[in-house]
Short mmCIF file of C-alpha atoms in Angstrom, two decimals:
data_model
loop_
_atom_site.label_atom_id
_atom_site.label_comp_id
_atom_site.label_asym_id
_atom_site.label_seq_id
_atom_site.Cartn_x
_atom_site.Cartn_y
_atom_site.Cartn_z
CA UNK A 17 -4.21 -1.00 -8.10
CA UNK A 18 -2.22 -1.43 -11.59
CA UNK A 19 -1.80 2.36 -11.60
CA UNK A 20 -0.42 2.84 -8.15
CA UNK A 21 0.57 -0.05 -6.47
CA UNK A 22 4.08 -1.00 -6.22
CA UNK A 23 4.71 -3.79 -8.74
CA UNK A 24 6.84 -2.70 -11.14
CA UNK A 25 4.37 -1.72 -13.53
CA UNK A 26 5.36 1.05 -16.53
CA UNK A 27 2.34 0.22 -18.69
CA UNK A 28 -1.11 -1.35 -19.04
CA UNK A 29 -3.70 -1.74 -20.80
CA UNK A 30 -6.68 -3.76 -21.72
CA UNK A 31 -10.34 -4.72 -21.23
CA UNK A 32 -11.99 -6.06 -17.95
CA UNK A 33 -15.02 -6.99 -16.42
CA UNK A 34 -16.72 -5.00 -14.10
CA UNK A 35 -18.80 -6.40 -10.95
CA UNK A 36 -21.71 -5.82 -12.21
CA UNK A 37 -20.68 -7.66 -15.76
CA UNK A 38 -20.14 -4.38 -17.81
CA UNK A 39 -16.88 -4.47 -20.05
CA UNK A 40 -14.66 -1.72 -19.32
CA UNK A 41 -11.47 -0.67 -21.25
CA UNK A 42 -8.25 0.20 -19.35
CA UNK A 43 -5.62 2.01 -19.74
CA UNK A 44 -2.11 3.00 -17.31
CA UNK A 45 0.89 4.86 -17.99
CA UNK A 46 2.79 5.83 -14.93
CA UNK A 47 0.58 6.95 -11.91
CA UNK A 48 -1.97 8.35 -14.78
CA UNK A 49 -5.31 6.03 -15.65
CA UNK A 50 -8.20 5.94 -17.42
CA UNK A 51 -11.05 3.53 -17.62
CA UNK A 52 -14.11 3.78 -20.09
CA UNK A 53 -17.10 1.77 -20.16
CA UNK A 54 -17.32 -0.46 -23.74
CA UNK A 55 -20.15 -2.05 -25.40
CA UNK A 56 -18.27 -5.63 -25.97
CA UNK A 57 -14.56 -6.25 -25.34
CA UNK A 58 -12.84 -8.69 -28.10
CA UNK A 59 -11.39 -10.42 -25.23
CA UNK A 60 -10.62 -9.83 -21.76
CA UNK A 61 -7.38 -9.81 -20.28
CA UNK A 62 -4.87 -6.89 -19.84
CA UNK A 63 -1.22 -6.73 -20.86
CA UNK A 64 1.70 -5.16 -18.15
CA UNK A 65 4.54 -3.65 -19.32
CA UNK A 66 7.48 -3.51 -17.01
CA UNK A 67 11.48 -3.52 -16.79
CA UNK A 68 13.01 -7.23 -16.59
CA UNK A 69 13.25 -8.44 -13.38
CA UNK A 70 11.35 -5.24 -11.59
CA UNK A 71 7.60 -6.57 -12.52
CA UNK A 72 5.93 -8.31 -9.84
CA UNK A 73 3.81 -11.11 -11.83
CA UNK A 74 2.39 -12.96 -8.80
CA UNK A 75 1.23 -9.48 -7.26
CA UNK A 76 0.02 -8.91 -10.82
CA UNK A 77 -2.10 -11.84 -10.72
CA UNK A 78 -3.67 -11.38 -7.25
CA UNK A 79 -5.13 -8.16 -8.67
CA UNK A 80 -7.06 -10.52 -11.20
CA UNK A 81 -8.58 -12.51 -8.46
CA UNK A 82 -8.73 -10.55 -5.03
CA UNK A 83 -9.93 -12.35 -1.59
CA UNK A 84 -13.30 -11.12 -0.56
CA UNK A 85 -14.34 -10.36 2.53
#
């Protein structure tokens, strides 16, 4: 997960989409998260915050789209 997974990760936030299509706001600082449901998100996407060269952008990116099984 952004929150505790290893990927370099000091920050996040934004909005998603949740499985069953409800927007959800989110929010990371450390190991500490929140997430709160939202009537419409402006857009969806979420923004990582990280030091140069320590954030992992491809392991970002396969939290966007995970395998299913």
């Amino acid at each position: 997960t952004l929150a505790t997974g290893d990927h370099g990760i000091i920050r996040a936030k934004g909005h998603i989409m949740g499985l069953d299509g409800q927007p959800w706001l989110i929010q990371t600082v450390g190991l500490r998260w929140q997430a709160d449901p939202v009537s419409n998100a402006p857009q969806i996407g979420v923004v990582c915050i990280g030091l140069r060269g320590q954030l992992e952008t491809a392991a970002i990116e396969k939290l966007e789209n995970p395998p299913r099984t």
